[in-house]
Short mmCIF file of N, CA, C and O in Angstrom, two decimals:
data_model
loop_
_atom_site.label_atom_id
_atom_site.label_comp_id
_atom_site.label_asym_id
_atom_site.label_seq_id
_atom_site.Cartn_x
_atom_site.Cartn_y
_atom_site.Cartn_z
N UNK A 134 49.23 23.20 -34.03
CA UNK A 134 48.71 22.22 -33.09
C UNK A 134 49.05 20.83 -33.62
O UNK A 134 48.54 20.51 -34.69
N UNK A 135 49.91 19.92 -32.94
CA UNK A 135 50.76 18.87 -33.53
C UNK A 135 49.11 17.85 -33.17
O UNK A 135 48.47 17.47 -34.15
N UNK A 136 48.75 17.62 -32.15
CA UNK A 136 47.41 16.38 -31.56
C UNK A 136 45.99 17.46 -32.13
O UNK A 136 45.66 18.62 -31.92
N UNK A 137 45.42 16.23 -33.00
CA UNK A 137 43.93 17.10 -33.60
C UNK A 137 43.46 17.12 -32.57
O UNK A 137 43.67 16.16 -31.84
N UNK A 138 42.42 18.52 -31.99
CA UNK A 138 41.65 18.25 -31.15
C UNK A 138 40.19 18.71 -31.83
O UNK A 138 40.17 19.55 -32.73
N UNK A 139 38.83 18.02 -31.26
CA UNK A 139 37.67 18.68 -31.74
C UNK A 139 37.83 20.10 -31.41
O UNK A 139 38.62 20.70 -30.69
N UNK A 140 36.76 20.51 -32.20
CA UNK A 140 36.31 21.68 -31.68
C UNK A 140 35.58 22.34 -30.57
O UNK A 140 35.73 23.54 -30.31
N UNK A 141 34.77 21.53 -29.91
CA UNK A 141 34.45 21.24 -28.68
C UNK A 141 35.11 21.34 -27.69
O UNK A 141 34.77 22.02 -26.71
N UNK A 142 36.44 20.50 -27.83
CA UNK A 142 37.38 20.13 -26.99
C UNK A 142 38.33 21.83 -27.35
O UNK A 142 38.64 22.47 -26.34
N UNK A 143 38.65 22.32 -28.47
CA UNK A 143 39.25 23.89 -28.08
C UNK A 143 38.20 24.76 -27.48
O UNK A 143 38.49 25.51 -26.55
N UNK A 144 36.98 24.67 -27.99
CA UNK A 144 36.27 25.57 -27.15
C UNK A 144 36.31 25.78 -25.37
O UNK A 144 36.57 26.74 -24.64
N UNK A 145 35.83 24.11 -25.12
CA UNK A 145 36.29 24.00 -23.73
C UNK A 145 37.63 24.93 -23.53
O UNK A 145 37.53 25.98 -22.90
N UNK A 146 38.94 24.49 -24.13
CA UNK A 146 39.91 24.80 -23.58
C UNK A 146 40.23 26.74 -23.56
O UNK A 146 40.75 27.62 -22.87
N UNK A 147 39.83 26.61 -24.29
CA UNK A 147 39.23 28.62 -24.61
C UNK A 147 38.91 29.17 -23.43
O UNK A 147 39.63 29.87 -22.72
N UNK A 148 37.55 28.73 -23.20
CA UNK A 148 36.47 29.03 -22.22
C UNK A 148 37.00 28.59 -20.73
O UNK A 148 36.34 29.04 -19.79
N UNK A 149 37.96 27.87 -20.48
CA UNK A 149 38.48 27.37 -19.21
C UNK A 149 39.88 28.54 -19.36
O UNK A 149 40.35 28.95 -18.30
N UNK A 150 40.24 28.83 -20.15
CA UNK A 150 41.27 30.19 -19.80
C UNK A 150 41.16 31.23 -19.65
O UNK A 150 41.96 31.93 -19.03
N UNK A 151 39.88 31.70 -20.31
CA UNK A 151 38.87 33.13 -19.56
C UNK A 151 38.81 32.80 -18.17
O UNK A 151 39.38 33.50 -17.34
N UNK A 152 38.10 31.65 -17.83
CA UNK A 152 37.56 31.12 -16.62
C UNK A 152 38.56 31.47 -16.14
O UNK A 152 38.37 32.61 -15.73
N UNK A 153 39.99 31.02 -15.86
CA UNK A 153 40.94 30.85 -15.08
C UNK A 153 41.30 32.06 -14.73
O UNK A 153 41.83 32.34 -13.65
N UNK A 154 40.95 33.07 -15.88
CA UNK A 154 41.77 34.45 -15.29
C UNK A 154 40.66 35.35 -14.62
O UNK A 154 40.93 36.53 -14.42
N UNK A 155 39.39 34.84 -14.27
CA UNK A 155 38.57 35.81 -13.48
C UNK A 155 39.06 36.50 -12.72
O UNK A 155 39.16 37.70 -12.98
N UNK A 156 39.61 35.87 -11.30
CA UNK A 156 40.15 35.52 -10.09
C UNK A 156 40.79 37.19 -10.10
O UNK A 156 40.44 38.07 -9.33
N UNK A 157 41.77 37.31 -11.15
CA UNK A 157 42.87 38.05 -10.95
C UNK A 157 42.82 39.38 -12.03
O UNK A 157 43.42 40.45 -12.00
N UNK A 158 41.99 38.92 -12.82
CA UNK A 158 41.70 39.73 -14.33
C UNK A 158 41.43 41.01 -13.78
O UNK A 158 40.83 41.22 -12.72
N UNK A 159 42.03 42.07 -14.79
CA UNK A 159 41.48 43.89 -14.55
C UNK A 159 39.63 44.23 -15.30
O UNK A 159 39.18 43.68 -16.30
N UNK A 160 39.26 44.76 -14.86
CA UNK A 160 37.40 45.22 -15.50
C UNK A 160 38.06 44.79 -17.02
O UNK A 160 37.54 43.95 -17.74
N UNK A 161 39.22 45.47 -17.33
CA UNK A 161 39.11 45.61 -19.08
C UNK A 161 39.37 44.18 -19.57
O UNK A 161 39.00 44.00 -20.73
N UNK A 162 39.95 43.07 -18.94
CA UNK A 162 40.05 42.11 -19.12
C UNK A 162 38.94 40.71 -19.08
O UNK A 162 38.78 39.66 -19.70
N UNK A 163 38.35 41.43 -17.98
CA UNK A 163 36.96 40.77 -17.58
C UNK A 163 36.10 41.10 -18.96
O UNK A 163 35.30 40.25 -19.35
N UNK A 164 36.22 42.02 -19.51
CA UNK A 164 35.67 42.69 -20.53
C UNK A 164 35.74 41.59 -21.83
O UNK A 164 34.94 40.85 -22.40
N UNK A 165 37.14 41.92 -21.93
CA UNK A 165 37.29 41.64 -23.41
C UNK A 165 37.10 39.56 -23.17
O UNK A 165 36.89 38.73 -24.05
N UNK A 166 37.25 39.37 -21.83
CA UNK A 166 37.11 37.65 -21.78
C UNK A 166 35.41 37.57 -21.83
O UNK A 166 34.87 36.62 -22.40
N UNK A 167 34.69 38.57 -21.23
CA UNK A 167 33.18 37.97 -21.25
C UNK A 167 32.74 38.48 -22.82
O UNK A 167 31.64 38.10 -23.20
N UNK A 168 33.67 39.43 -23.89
CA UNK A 168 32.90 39.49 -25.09
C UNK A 168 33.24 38.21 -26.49
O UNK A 168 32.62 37.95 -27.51
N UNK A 169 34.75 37.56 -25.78
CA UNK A 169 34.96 36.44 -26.41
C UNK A 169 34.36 35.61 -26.35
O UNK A 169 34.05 35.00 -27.38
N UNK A 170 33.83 35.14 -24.84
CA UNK A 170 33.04 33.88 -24.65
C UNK A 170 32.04 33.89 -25.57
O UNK A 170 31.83 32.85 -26.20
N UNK A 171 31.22 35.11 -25.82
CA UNK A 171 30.10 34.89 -27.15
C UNK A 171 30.92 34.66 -27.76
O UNK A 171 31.30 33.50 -27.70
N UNK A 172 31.58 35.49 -28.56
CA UNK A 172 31.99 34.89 -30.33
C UNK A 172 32.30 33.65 -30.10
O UNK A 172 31.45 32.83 -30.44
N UNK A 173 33.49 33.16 -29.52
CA UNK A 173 33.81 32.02 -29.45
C UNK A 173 32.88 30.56 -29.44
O UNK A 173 33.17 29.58 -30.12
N UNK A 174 31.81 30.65 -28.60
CA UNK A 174 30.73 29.81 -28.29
C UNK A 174 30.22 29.53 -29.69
O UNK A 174 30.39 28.50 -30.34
N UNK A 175 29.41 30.89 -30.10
CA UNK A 175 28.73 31.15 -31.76
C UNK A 175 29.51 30.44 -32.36
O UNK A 175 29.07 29.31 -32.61
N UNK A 176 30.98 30.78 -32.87
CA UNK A 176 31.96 30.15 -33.86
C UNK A 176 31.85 28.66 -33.65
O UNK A 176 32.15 28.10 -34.70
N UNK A 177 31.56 27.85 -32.74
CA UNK A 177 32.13 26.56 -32.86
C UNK A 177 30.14 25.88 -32.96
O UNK A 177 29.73 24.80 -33.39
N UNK A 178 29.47 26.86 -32.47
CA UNK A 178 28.26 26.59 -32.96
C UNK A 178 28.18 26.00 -34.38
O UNK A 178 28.05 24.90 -34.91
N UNK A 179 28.36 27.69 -34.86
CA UNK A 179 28.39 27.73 -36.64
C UNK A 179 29.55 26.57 -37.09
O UNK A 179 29.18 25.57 -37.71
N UNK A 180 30.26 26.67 -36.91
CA UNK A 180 31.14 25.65 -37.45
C UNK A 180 30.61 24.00 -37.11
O UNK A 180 31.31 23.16 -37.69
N UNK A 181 29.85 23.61 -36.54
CA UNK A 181 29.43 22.48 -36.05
C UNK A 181 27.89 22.43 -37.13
O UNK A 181 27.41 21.37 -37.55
N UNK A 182 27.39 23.59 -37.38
CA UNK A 182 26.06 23.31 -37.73
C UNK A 182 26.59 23.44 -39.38
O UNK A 182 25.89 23.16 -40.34
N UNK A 183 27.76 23.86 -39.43
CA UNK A 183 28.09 24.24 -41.55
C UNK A 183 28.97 22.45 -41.05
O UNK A 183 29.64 22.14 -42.04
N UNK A 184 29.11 21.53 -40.14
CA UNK A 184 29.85 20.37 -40.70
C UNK A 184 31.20 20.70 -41.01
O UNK A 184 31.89 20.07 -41.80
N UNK A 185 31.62 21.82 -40.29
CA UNK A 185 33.32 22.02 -40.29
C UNK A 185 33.70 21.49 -39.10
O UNK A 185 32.81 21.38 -38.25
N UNK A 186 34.97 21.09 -38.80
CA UNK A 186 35.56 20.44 -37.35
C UNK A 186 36.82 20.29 -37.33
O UNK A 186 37.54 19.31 -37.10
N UNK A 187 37.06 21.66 -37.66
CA UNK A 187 38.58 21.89 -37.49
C UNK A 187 38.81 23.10 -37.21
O UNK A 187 38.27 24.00 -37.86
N UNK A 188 39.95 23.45 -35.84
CA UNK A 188 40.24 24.31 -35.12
C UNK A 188 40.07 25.42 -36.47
O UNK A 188 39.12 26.18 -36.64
N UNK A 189 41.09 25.29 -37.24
CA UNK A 189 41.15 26.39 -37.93
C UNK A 189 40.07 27.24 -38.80
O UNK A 189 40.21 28.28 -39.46
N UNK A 190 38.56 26.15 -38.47
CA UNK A 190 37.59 26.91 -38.73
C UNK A 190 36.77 27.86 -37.66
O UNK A 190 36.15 28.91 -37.84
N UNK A 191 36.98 27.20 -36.65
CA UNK A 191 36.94 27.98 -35.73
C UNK A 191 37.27 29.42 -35.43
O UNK A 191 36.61 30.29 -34.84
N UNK A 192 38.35 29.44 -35.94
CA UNK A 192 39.60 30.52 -35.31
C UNK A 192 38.59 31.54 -36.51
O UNK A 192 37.86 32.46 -36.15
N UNK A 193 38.80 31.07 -38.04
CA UNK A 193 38.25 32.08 -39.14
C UNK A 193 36.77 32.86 -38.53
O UNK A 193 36.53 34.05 -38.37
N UNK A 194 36.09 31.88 -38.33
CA UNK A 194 34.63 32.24 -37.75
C UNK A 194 34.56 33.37 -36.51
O UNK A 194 33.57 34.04 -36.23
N UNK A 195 35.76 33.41 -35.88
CA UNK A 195 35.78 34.19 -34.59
C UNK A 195 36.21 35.58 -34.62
O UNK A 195 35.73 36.62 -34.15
N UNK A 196 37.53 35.22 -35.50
CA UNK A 196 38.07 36.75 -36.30
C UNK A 196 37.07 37.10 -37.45
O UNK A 196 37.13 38.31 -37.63
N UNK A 197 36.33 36.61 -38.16
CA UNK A 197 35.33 36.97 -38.87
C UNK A 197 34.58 37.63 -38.40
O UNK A 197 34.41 38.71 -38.98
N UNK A 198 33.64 37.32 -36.99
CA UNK A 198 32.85 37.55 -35.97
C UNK A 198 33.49 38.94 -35.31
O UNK A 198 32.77 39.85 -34.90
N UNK A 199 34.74 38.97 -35.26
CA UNK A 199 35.14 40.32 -34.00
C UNK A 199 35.41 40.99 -35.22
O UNK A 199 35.27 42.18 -34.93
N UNK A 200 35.68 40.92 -36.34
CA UNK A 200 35.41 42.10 -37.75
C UNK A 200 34.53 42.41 -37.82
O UNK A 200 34.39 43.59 -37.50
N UNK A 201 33.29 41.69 -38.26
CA UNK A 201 31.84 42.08 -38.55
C UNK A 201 31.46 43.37 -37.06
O UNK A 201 30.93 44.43 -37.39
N UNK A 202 31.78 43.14 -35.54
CA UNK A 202 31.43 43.72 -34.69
C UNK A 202 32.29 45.01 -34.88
O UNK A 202 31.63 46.04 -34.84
N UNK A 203 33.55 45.15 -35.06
CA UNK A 203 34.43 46.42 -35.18
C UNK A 203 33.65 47.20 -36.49
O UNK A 203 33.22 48.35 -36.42
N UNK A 204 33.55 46.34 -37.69
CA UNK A 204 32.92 47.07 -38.50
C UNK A 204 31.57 47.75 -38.18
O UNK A 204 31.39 48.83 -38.74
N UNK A 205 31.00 47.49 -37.70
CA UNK A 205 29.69 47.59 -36.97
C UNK A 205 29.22 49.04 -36.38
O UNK A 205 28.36 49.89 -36.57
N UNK A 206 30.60 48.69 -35.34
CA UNK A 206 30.91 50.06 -34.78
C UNK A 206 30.99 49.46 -33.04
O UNK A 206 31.16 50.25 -32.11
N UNK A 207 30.88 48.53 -32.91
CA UNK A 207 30.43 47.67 -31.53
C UNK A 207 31.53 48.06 -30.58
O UNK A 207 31.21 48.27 -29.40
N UNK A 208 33.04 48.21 -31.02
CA UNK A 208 34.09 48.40 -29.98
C UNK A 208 34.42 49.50 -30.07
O UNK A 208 33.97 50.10 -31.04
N UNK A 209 35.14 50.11 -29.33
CA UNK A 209 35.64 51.37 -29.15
C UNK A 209 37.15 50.88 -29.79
O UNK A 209 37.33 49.68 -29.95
N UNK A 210 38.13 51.75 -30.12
CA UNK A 210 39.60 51.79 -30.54
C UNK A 210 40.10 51.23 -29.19
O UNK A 210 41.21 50.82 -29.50
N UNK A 211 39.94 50.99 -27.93
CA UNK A 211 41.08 50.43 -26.64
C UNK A 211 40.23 49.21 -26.86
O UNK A 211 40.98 48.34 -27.31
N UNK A 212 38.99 48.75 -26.75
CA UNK A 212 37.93 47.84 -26.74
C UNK A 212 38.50 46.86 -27.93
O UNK A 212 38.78 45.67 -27.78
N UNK A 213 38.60 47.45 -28.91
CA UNK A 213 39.29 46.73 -30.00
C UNK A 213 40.71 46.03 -29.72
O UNK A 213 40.88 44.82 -29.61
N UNK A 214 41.47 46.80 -29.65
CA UNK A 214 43.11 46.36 -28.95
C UNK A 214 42.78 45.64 -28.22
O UNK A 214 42.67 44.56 -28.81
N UNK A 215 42.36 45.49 -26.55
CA UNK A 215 42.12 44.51 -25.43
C UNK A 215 41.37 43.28 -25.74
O UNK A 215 41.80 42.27 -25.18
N UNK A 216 40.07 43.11 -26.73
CA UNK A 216 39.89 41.76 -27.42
C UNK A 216 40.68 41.23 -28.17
O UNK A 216 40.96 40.06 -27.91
N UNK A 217 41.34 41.88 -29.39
CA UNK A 217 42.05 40.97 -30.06
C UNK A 217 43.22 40.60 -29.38
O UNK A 217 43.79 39.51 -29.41
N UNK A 218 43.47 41.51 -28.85
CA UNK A 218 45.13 40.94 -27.71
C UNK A 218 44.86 39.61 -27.32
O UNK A 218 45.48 38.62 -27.69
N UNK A 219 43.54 39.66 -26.23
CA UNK A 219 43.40 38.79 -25.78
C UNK A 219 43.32 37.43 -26.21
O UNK A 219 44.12 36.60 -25.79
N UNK A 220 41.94 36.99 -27.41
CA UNK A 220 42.34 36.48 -28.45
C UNK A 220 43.14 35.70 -29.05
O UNK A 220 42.97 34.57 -29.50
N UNK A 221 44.25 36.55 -29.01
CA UNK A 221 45.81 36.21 -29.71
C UNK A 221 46.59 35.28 -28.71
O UNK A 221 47.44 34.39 -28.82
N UNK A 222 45.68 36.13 -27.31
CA UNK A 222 47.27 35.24 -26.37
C UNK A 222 46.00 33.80 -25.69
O UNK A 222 46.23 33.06 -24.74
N UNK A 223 44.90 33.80 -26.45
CA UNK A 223 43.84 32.56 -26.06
C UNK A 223 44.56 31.50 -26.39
O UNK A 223 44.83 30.44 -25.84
N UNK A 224 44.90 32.17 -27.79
CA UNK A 224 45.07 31.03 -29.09
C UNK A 224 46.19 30.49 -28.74
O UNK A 224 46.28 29.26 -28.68
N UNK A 225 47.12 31.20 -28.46
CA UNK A 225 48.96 30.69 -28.29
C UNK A 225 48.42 29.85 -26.80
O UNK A 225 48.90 28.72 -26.86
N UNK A 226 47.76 29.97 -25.75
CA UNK A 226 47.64 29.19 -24.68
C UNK A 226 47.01 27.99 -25.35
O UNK A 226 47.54 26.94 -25.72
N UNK A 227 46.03 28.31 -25.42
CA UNK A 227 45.33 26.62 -25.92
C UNK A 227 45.97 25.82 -27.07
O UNK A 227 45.83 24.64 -27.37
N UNK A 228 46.56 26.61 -27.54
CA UNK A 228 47.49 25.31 -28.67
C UNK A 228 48.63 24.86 -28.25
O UNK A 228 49.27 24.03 -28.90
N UNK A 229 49.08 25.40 -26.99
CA UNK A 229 50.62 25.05 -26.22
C UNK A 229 50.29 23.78 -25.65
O UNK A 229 51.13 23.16 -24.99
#
């Protein structure tokens, strides 16, 4: 990401690309976008309340967050694949 942005300001931009794909999104997609919106939200929480403010703490806190839940036992093996996919292709949108 060449322009710093807050963290706030990626969250927004996160949360407005779930948003965007309601419209058209499959159940499993609707899925894995309404289980990001928590982590994601939490992460920039936590990162705001530990005095971090940088994307890339963000990002740690979130993949931290969808580990702790896989470890857990929270996703199923497709459940797993379809969040982090998603995730992955959040991240490459909002930093473009």
């Amino acid at each position: 990401m060449s322009i710093t942005i807050s963290i706030q300001e990626y969250e927004q931009r996160l949360l407005g690309l779930i948003d965007s794909q309601v419209a058209t999104a499959s159940e499993d997609d609707l899925f894995a976008g309404g289980y990001l919106r928590g982590h994601i939200s939490l992460a920039v929480a936590r990162a705001d309340i530990e005095g971090r403010n940088l994307v890339r703490d963000v990002k740690s806190y979130v993949l931290r967050s969808l580990n702790e839940a896989i470890l857990q036992g929270e996703l199923s093996d497709e459940d797993q694949s379809l969040v982090m996919a998603l995730w992955r292709q959040l991240q490459e949108q909002a930093e473009s």
